[in-house]
Tab-separated table of C-alpha atoms and ligand atoms in Angstrom:
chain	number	residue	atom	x	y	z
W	1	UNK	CA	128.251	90.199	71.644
W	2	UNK	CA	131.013	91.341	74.157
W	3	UNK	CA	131.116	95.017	73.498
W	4	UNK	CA	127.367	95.352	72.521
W	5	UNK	CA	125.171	97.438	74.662
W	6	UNK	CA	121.576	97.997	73.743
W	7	UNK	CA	120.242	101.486	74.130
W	8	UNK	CA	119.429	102.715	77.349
W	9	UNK	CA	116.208	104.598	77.734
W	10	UNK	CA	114.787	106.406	80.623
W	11	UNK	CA	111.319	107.022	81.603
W	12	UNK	CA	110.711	110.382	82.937
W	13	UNK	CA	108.297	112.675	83.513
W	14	UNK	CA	105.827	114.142	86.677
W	15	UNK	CA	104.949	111.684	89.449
W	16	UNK	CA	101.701	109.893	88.980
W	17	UNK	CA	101.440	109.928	85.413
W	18	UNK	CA	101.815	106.304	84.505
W	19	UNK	CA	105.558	106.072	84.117
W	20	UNK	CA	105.628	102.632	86.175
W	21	UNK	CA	102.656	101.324	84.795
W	22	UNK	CA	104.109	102.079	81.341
W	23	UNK	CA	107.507	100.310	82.681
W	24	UNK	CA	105.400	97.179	83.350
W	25	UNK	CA	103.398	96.945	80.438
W	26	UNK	CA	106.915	97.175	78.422
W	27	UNK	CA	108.910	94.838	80.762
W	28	UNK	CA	106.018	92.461	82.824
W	29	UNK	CA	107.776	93.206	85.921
W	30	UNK	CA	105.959	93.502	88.327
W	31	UNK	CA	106.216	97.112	90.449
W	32	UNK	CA	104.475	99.080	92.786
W	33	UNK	CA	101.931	101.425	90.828
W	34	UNK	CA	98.927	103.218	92.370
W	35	UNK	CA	97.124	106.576	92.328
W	36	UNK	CA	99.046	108.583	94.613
W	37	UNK	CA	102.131	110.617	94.254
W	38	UNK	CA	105.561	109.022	94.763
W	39	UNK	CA	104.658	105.434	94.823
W	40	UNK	CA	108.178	104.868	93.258
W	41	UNK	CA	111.212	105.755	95.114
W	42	UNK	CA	114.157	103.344	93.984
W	43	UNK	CA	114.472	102.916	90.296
W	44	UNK	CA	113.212	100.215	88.613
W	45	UNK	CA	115.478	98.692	86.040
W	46	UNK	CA	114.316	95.876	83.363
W	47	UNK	CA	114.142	94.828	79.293
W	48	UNK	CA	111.440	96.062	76.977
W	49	UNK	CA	111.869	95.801	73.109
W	50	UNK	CA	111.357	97.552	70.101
W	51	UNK	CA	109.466	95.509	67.272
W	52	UNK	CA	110.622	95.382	63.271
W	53	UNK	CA	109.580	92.426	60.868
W	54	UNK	CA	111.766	89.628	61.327
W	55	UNK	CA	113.890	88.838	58.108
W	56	UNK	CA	112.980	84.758	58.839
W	57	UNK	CA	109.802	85.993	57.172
W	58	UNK	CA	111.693	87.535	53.961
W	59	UNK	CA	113.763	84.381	53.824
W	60	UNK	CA	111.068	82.263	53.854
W	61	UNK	CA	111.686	80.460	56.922
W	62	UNK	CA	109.397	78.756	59.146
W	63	UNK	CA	111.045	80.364	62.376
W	64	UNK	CA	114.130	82.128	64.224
W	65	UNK	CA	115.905	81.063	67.073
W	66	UNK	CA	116.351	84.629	69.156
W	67	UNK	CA	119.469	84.135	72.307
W	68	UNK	CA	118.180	87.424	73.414
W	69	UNK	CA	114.019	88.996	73.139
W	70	UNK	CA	111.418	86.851	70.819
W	71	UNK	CA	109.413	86.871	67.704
W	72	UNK	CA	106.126	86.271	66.991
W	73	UNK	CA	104.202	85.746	63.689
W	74	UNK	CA	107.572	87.639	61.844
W	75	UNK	CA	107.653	90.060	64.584
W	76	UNK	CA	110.617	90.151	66.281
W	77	UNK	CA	111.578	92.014	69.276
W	78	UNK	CA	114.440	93.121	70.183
W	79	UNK	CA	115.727	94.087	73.588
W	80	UNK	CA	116.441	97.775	74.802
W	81	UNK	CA	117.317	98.681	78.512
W	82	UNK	CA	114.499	100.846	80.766
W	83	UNK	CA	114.627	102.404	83.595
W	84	UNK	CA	111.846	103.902	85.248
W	85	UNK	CA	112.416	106.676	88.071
W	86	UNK	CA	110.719	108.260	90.727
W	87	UNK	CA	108.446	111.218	89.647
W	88	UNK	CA	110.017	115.225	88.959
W	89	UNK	CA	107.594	118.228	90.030
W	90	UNK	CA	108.437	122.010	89.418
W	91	UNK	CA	110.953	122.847	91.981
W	92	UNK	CA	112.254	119.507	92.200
W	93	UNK	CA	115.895	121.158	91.804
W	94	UNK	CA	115.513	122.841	94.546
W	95	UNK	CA	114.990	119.904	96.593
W	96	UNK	CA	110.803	119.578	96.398
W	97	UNK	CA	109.014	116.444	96.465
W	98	UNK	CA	111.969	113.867	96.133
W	99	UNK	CA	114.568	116.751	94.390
W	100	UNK	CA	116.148	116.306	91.192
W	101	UNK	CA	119.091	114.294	92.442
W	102	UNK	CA	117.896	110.362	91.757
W	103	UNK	CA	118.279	111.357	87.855
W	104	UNK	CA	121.660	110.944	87.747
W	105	UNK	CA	120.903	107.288	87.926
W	106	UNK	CA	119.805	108.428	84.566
W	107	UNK	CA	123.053	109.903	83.451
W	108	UNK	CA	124.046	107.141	81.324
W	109	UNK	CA	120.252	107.307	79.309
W	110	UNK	CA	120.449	107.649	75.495
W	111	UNK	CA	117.044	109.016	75.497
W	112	UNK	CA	114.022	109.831	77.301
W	113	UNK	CA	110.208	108.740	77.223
W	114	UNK	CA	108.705	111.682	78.445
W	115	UNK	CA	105.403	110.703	80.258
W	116	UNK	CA	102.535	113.110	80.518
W	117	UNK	CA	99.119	112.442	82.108
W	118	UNK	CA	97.097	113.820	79.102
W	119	UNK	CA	93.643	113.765	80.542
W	120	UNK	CA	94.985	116.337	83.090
W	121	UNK	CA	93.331	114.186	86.195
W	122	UNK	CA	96.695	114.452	88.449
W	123	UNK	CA	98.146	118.222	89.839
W	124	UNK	CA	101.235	119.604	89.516
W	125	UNK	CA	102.416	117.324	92.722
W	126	UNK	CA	100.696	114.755	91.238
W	127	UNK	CA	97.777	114.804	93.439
W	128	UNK	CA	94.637	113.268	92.081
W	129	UNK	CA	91.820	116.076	90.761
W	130	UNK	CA	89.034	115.869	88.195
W	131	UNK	CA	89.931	114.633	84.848
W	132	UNK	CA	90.394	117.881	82.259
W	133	UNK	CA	92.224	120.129	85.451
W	134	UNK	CA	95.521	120.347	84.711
W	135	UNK	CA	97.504	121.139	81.942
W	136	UNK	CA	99.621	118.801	80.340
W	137	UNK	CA	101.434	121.858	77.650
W	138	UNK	CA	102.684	123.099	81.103
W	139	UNK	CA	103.621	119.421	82.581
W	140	UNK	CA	106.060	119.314	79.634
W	141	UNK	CA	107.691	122.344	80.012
W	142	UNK	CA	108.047	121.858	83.444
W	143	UNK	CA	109.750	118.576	83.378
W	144	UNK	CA	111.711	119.540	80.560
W	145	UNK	CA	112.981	122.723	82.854
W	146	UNK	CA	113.160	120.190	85.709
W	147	UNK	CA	115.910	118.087	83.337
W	148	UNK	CA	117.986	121.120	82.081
W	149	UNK	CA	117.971	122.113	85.920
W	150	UNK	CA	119.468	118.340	86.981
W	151	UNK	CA	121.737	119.078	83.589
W	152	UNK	CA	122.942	122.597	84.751
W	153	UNK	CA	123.551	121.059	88.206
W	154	UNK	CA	126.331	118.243	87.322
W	155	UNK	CA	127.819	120.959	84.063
W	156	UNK	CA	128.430	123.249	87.119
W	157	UNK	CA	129.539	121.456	90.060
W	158	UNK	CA	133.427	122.521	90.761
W	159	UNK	CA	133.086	125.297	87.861
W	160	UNK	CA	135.247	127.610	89.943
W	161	UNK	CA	138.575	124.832	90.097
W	162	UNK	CA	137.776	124.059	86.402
W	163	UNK	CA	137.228	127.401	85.289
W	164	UNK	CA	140.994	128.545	87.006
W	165	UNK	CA	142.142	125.175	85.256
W	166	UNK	CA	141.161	125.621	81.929
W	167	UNK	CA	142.242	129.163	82.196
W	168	UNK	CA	145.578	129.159	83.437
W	169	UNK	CA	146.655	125.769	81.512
W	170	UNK	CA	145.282	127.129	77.937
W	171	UNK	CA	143.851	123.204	77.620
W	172	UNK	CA	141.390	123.547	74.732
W	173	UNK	CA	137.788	124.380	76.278
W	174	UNK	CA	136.027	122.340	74.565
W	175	UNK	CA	137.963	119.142	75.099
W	176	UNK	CA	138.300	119.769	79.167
W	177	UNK	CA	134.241	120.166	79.237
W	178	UNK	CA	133.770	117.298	77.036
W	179	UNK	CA	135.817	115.390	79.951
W	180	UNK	CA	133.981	116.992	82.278
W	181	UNK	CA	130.443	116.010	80.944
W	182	UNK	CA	131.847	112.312	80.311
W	183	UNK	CA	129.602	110.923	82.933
W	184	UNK	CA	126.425	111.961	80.799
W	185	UNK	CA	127.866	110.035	78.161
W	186	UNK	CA	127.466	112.364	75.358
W	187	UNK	CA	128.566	112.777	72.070
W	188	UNK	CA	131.791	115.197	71.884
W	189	UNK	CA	130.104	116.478	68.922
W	190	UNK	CA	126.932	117.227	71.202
W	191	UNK	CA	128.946	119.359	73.545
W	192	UNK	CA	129.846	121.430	70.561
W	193	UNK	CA	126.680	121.980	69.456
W	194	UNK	CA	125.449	122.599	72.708
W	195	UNK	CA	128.171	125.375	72.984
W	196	UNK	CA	127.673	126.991	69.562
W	197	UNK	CA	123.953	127.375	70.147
W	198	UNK	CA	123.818	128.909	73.255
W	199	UNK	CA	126.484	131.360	72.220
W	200	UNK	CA	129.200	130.484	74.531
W	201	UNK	CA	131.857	128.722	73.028
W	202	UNK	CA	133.785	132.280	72.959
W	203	UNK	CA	133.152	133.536	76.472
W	204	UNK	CA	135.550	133.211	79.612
W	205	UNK	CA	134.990	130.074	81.397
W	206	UNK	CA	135.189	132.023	84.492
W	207	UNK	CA	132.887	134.283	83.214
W	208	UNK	CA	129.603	132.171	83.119
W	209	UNK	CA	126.362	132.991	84.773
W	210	UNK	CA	123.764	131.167	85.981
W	211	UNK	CA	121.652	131.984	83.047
W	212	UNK	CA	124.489	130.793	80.628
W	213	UNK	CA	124.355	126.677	82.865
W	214	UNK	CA	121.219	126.820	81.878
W	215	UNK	CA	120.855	127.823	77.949
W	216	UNK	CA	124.180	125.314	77.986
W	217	UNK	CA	122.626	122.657	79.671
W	218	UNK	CA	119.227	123.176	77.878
W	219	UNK	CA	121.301	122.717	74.332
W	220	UNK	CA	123.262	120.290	75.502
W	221	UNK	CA	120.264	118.215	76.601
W	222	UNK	CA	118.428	118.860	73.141
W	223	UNK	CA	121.899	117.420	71.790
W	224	UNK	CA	122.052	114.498	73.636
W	225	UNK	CA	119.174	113.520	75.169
W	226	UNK	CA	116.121	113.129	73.141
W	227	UNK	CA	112.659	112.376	73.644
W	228	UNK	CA	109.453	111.635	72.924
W	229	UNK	CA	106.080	112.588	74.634
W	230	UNK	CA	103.855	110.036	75.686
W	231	UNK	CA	101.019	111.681	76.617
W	232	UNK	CA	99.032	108.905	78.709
W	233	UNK	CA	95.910	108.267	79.946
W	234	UNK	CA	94.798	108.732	76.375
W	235	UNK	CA	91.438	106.444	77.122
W	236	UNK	CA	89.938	108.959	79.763
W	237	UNK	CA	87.898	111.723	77.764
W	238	UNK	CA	89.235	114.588	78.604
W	239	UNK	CA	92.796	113.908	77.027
W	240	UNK	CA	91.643	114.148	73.899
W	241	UNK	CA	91.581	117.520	73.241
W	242	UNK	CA	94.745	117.738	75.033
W	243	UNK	CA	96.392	115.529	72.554
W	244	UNK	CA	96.062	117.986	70.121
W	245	UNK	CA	97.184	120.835	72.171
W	246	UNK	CA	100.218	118.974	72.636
W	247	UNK	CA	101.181	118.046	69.476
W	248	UNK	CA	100.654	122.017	68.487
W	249	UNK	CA	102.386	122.880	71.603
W	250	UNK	CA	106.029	121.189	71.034
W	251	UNK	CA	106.270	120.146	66.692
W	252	UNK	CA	109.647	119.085	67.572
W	253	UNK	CA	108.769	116.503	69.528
W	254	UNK	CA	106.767	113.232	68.619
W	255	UNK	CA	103.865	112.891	70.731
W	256	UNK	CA	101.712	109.654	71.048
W	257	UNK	CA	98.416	109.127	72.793
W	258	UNK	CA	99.213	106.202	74.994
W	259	UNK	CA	97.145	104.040	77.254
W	260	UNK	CA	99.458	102.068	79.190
W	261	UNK	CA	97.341	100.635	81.719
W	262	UNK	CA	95.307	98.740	78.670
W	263	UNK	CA	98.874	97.750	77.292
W	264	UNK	CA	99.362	96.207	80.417
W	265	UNK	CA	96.031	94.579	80.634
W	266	UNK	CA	96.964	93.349	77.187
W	267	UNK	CA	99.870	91.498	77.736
W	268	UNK	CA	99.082	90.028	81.405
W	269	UNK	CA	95.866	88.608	79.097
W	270	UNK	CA	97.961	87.645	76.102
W	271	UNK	CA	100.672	85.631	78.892
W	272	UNK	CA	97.669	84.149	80.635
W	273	UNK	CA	97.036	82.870	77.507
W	274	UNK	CA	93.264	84.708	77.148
W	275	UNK	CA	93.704	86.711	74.492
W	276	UNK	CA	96.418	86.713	71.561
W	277	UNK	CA	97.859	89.873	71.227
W	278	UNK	CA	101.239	91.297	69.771
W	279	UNK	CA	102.365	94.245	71.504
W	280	UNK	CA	101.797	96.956	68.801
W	281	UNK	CA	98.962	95.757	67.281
W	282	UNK	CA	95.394	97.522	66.732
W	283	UNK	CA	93.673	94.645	67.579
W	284	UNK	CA	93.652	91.339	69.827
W	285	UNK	CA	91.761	87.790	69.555
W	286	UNK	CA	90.160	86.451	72.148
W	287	UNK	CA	90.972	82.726	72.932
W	288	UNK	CA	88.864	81.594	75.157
W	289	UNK	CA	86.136	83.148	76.636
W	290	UNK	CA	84.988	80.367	79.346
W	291	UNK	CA	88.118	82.151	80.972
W	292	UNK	CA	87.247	85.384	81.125
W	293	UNK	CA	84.192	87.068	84.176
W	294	UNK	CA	81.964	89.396	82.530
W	295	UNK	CA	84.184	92.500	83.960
W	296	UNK	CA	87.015	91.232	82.253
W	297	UNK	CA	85.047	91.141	78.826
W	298	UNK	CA	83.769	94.432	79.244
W	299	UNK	CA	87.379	95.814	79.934
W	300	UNK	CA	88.328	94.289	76.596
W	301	UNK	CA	85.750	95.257	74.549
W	302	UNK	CA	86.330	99.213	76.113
W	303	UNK	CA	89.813	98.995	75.229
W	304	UNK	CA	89.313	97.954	71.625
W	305	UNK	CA	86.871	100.653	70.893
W	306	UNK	CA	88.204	103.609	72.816
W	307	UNK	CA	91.576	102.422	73.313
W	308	UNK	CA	92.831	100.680	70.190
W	309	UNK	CA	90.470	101.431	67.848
W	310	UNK	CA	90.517	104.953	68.065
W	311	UNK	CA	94.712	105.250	67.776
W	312	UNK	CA	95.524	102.131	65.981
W	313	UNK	CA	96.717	100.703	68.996
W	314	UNK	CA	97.985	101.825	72.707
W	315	UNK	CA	100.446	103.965	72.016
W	316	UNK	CA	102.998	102.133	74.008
W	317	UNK	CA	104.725	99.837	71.518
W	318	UNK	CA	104.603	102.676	69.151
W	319	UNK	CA	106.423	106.006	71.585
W	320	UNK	CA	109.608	103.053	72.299
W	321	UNK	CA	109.805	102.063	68.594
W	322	UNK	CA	109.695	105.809	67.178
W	323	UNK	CA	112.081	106.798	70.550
W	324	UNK	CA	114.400	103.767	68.755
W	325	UNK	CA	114.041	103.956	65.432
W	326	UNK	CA	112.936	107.271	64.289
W	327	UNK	CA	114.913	109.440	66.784
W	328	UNK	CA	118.120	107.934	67.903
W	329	UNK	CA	118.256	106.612	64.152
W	330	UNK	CA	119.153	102.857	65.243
W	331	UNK	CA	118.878	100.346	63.012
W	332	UNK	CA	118.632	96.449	63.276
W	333	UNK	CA	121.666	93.941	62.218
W	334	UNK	CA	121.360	90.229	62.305
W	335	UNK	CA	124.968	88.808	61.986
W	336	UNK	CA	125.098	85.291	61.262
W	337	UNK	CA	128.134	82.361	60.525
W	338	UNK	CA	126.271	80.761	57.652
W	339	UNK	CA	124.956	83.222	55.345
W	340	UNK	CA	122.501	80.825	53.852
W	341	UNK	CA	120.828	79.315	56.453
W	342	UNK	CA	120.915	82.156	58.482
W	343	UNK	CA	122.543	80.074	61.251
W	344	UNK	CA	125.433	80.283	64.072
W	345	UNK	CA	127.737	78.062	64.794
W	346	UNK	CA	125.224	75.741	67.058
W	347	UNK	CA	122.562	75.931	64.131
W	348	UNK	CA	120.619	78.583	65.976
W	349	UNK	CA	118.413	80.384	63.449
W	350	UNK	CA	118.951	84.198	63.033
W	351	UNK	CA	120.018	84.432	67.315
W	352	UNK	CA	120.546	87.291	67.382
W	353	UNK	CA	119.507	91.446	66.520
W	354	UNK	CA	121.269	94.197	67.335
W	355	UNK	CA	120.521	97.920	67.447
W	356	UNK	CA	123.192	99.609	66.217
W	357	UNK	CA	123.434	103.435	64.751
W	358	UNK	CA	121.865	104.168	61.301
W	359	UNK	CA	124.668	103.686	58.754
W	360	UNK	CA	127.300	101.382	60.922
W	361	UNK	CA	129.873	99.899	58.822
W	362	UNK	CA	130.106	96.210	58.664
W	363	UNK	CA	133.457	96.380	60.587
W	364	UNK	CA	132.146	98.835	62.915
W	365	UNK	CA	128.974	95.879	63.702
W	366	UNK	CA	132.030	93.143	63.713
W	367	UNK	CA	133.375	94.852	66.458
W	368	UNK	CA	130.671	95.090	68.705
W	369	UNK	CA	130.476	91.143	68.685
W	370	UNK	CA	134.169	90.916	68.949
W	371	UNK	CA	137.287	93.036	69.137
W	372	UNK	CA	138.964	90.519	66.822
W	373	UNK	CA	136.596	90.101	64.532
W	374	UNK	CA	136.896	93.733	64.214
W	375	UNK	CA	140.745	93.148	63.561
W	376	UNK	CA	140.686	90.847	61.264
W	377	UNK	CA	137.761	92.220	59.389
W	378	UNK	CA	138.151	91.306	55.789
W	379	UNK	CA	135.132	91.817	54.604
W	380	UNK	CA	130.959	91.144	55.123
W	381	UNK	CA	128.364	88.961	53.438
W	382	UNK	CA	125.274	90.651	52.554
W	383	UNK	CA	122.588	87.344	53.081
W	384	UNK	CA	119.925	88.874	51.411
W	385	UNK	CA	121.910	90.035	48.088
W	386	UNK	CA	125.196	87.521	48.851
W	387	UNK	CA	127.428	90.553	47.464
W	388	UNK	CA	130.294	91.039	49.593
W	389	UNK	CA	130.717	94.450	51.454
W	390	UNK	CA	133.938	96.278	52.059
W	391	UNK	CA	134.754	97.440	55.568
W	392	UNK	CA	133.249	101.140	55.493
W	393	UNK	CA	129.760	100.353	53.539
W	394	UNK	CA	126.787	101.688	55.408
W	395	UNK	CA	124.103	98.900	56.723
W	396	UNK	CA	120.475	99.487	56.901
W	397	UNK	CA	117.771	98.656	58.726
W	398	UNK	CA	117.283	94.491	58.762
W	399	UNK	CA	120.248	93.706	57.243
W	400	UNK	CA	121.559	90.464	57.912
W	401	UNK	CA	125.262	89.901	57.387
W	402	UNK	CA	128.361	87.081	57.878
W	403	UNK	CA	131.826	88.704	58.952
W	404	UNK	CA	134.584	87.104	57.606
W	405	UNK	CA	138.064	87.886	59.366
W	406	UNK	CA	140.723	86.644	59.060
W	407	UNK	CA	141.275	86.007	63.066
O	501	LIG	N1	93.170	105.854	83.064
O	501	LIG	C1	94.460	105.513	83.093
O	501	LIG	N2	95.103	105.432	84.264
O	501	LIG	C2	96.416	105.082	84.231
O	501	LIG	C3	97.109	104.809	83.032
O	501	LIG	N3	98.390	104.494	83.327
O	501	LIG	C4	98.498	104.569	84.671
O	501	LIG	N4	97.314	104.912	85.230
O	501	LIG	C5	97.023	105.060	86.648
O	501	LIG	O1	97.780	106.171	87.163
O	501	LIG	C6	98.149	105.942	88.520
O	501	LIG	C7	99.640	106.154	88.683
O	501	LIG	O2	100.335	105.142	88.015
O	501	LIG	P1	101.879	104.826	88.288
O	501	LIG	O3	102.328	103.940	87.190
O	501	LIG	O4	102.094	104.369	89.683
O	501	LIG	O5	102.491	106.282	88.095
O	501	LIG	P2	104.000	106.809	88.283
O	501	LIG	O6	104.189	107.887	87.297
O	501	LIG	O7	104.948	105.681	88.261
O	501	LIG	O8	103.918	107.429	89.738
O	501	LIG	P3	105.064	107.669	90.855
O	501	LIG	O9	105.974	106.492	90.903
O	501	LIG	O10	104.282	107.826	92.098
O	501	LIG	O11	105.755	108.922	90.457
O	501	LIG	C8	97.689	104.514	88.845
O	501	LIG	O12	96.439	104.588	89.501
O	501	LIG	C9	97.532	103.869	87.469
O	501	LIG	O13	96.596	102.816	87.453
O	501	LIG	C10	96.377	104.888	81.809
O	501	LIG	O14	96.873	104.652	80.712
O	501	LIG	N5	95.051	105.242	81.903
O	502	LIG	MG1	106.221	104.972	89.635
């Protein structure tokens, strides 16, 4: 897989919201969380995965062999990169709390989980105050003015050189900006958009205001940079209601109630071998109960009734599949060498899954394992319908498929 990289996603959002307890629960790293503001400093990088049924199951097969994440009970997970960053407050751009700056470590994100503490327990500097205090509808609007700020920042920097440049050279705008923006790694396509909808893509270069970075940087982060809003804490009382103001509050965006500090209860239990759980699930089994003090069985027994059974699960699971799946549109490819066993080359079955963009050709997929599989690309064996596909068909979401090329 030498030229495949899995999706990069960032966790963002106020400080003391959860964002590093959320990190852990997806990764099991361990990292510094506790209830004050700016516990995290340095960014904390690791491998969660998305879940999707496991096509071992649809091929009737008693197991996989996964090089890269794991399944369980036809579940299989598949790895995405996180990074989880110190906390933004209003005015961070202007250099408050820890400033605006350590994003750009998040330059190279594909898209965002935006972390809100729903129950409203931490202040707008993420000092602790009485559950049901603060509003989360504002939380969001500040980070997401907190991002566009970062965003305006780096479109900006040097404008006056590259303004004169672009000017006096007649290089096509939209190309030079493109090249400009290349560290944010978005879309060329994106940049357009982002310059149609905030009406600029006709006025001087030279001629931009400070208002225009901004509705530029705003579209181009709407273009590029997606999110969803996790809107945490979700088992204290008082988020509740919240949850719903949310969800009216931004339509565009998903929004999931989330408990990550019972996800990560749940999965140090499940690895201690306590409970069985799979990450996503509603519900988990306890395994042996000599094991567990009485707190501990209380803790459980909270999380499945207000936690789990009350949104069909934790929420956390669900906000990095949708983030995956539903918005950046990826989709999951299993190439294999022996399209009936569903082996490689060592016997390995179904190794490995990759997240690739909704409707990737077959060649496009052979390429991201190898550049000369891409040049010799003859053609692709569907497993599942053994009907050979030509180089530009479109691949959905499980398929599993053998290149054949002729290198
Ligand atoms: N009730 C509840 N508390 C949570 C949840 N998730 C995190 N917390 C608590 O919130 C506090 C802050 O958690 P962190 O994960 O350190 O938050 P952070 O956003 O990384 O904070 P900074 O790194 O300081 O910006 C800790 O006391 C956590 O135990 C949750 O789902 N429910
Ligand atoms: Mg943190």
């Amino acid at each position: 897989m030498v030229n495949y990289q899995p999706p990069l996603i960032g966790i963002v959002g106020k400080t003391n919201v959860g964002k590093s307890t959320l990190f852990s629960a997806m990764t099991l790293a361990s990292v510094e969380i506790s209830n004050r503001p700016f516990t995290t400093i340095d960014p904390n990088k690791g491998i969660g995965y998305v879940r999707t049924r496991c096509p071992h199951v649809d091929f009737s097969l008693p197991k996989c062999d996964p090089r890269t994440g794991y399944c369980i009970k036809g579940n299989r997970f598949i790895p995405v990169e996180l990074m989880d960053v110190a906390g933004l407050i209003p005015g961070a751009h202007m250099g408050r709390g820890l400033g605006n700056k350590f994003m750009d470590d998040l330059r190279k994100a594909d898209a965002f989980l935006l972390v809100v503490d729903a129950s409203g327990s931490t202040d707008e500097n993420g000092n602790p105050v009485p559950p049901g205090t603060n509003d989360p509808v504002k939380e969001v609007k500040d980070i997401l003015y907190e991002i566009d700020m970062w965003m305006a920042r780096i479109v900006s920097s040097d404008w006056g050189k590259f303004s004169v440049s672009v000017e006096t050279s007649r290089k096509d705008f939209l190309e030079a900006l493109f090249e400009k923006v290349s560290g944010l790694s978005v879309k060329r396509s994106a940049v357009a958009e982002a310059l149609e909808r905030s009406g600029l893509s006709g006025k001087r270069p030279s001629s931009w205001s400070k208002e225009d970075f901004f509705s530029f940087a705003s579209e181009l982060r709407k273009a590029s940079k997606p999110h969803v809003i996790v809107a945490n804490k979700a088992d204290l009382q008082s988020s509740k209601e919240n949850i719903k103001r949310l969800k009216q509050a931004f339509p565009d965006s998903m929004v999931f109630p989330t408990s990550a500090e019972a996800e990560l209860a749940l999965r140090k239990a499940a690895k201690a071998g306590v409970i069985e759980y799979v990450p996503g699930d509603a519900e988990f089994k306890i395994l042996d109960q000599s094991k567990l003090s009485r707190p501990q069985l209380s803790a459980l027994k909270y999380i499945q009734e207000r936690v789990l059974s009350e949104n069909r699960g934790t929420g956390v699971q669900q906000s990095l599949n949708s983030l995956v799946f539903d918005v950046l549109r990826k989709i999951a490819v299993f190439p294999v060498e022996d399209p009936v066993k569903l082996t490689d080359k060592e016997g390995r079955v179904l190794p490995d899954a990759l997240l690739v963009d909704g409707g990737s050709s077959p060649k496009a997929v052979a390429g991201l394992v190898h550049s000369d599989l891409e040049k010799g690309f003859l053609y692709a064996i569907d497993a599942r319908t053994k009907q050979r596909l030509g180089a530009d068909s479109q691949l959905s979401n499980g398929a599993v498929i053998k290149i054949v090329s002729s290198i």
